[in-house]
Short mmCIF file of C-alpha atoms in Angstrom, two decimals:
data_model
loop_
_atom_site.label_atom_id
_atom_site.label_comp_id
_atom_site.label_asym_id
_atom_site.label_seq_id
_atom_site.Cartn_x
_atom_site.Cartn_y
_atom_site.Cartn_z
CA MET A 139 43.21 103.59 -8.45
CA THR A 140 45.63 101.20 -10.14
CA LYS A 141 45.39 97.48 -10.12
CA ALA A 142 48.29 95.50 -8.74
CA HIS A 143 50.14 93.59 -11.43
CA LYS A 144 49.76 89.89 -10.95
CA PRO A 145 52.89 87.97 -11.98
CA THR A 146 52.23 85.42 -14.69
CA THR A 147 53.18 81.90 -13.76
CA HIS A 148 53.88 79.48 -16.55
CA PRO A 149 53.50 75.74 -16.42
CA ALA A 150 56.76 73.85 -15.98
CA HIS A 151 56.78 72.63 -19.59
CA VAL A 152 57.01 76.22 -20.89
CA GLU A 153 60.25 76.78 -19.00
CA ILE A 154 61.59 73.42 -20.22
CA GLU A 155 60.80 74.34 -23.82
CA ARG A 156 62.46 77.74 -23.42
CA GLN A 157 65.63 76.12 -22.08
CA LEU A 158 65.71 73.77 -25.07
CA GLY A 159 65.07 76.56 -27.56
CA ALA A 160 61.43 75.57 -28.20
CA THR A 161 62.49 72.82 -30.58
CA LEU A 162 60.37 70.03 -29.15
CA ALA A 163 58.17 67.97 -31.43
CA PRO A 164 54.43 68.26 -30.77
CA ARG A 165 54.21 64.76 -29.28
CA THR A 166 57.12 65.44 -26.92
CA SER A 167 55.54 68.74 -25.86
CA ALA A 168 52.22 67.00 -25.26
CA VAL A 169 53.83 64.36 -23.04
CA LEU A 170 55.84 66.94 -21.08
CA ARG A 171 52.82 69.18 -20.65
CA VAL A 172 50.82 66.40 -19.01
CA LEU A 173 53.72 65.11 -16.90
CA ALA A 174 54.67 68.62 -15.74
CA SER A 175 51.09 69.27 -14.66
CA ARG A 176 51.19 66.12 -12.52
CA ALA A 177 54.74 66.47 -11.14
CA ASP A 178 55.37 67.07 -7.47
CA ASP A 179 57.89 69.60 -6.13
CA LYS A 180 60.69 67.03 -6.55
CA GLY A 181 59.95 66.63 -10.25
CA ARG A 182 58.35 63.20 -9.97
CA ALA A 183 55.20 62.26 -11.83
CA ALA A 184 53.29 58.98 -11.96
CA LEU A 185 50.35 58.25 -14.19
CA GLU A 186 48.70 55.28 -15.82
CA ARG A 187 50.16 54.94 -19.32
CA ASP A 188 46.75 54.73 -21.05
CA GLU A 189 45.55 57.82 -19.18
CA LEU A 190 48.69 59.76 -20.15
CA ALA A 191 48.17 58.83 -23.81
CA ARG A 192 44.49 59.82 -23.65
CA ILE A 193 45.15 63.20 -21.99
CA ALA A 194 48.06 63.99 -24.33
CA GLY A 195 45.97 62.93 -27.34
CA LEU A 196 48.54 60.39 -28.52
CA ASP A 197 48.52 56.74 -29.43
CA GLU A 198 50.85 54.34 -27.61
CA LEU A 199 53.64 54.55 -30.21
CA ASP A 200 53.68 58.37 -30.23
CA LEU A 201 53.67 58.34 -26.43
CA GLU A 202 56.74 56.08 -26.36
CA ILE A 203 58.50 58.25 -28.96
CA GLY A 204 57.71 61.43 -27.01
CA LEU A 205 59.08 59.90 -23.80
CA ALA A 206 62.22 58.67 -25.57
CA ILE A 207 62.90 62.10 -27.07
CA ALA A 208 62.37 63.83 -23.71
CA GLN A 209 64.72 61.37 -22.04
CA GLY A 210 67.28 61.68 -24.85
CA ARG A 211 67.23 65.48 -24.55
CA GLY A 212 67.91 65.21 -20.83
CA VAL A 213 64.55 66.65 -19.76
CA ILE A 214 63.52 63.43 -18.03
CA GLU A 215 66.10 61.45 -16.07
CA ARG A 216 64.19 58.23 -15.66
CA VAL A 217 61.15 56.46 -17.02
CA ARG A 218 59.90 53.41 -15.16
CA LEU A 219 56.99 51.19 -16.20
CA THR A 220 55.31 49.08 -13.53
CA GLU A 221 52.56 46.58 -14.28
CA THR A 222 49.90 46.31 -11.58
CA SER A 223 48.04 43.16 -10.63
CA LEU A 224 45.07 44.43 -12.64
CA GLY A 225 47.14 44.54 -15.83
CA ARG A 226 47.47 48.32 -15.89
CA VAL A 227 50.82 49.94 -16.60
CA ILE A 228 51.91 52.81 -14.35
CA LEU A 229 54.48 55.17 -15.82
CA SER A 230 56.77 56.98 -13.35
CA THR A 231 59.14 59.72 -14.42
CA ARG A 232 61.54 62.17 -12.84
CA PHE A 233 62.39 65.51 -14.41
CA ALA A 234 66.11 66.26 -14.62
CA GLY A 235 67.58 69.08 -12.58
CA VAL A 236 64.86 69.14 -9.93
CA SER A 237 66.05 68.40 -6.40
#
């Protein structure tokens, strides 16, 4: 009896890195990995900025640099920061090329 081969599914960030030639800096990869895991089917992700930094293992400066590089490379179309009434900052992004 043979086992059926299960296709391997990769997280979205792996495909993004392949398209860019796997030349992303570690901080950019960390940011994209977290955002891709939270993105909906339209490529949108929203997360509290402090939580994103904590999950990605980055400080605030490295987080901002990673986002800027991803946006400059055309991986992310838009980054929006919204401050809530509680003083928290929500970061919303949209991956490029996802309809």
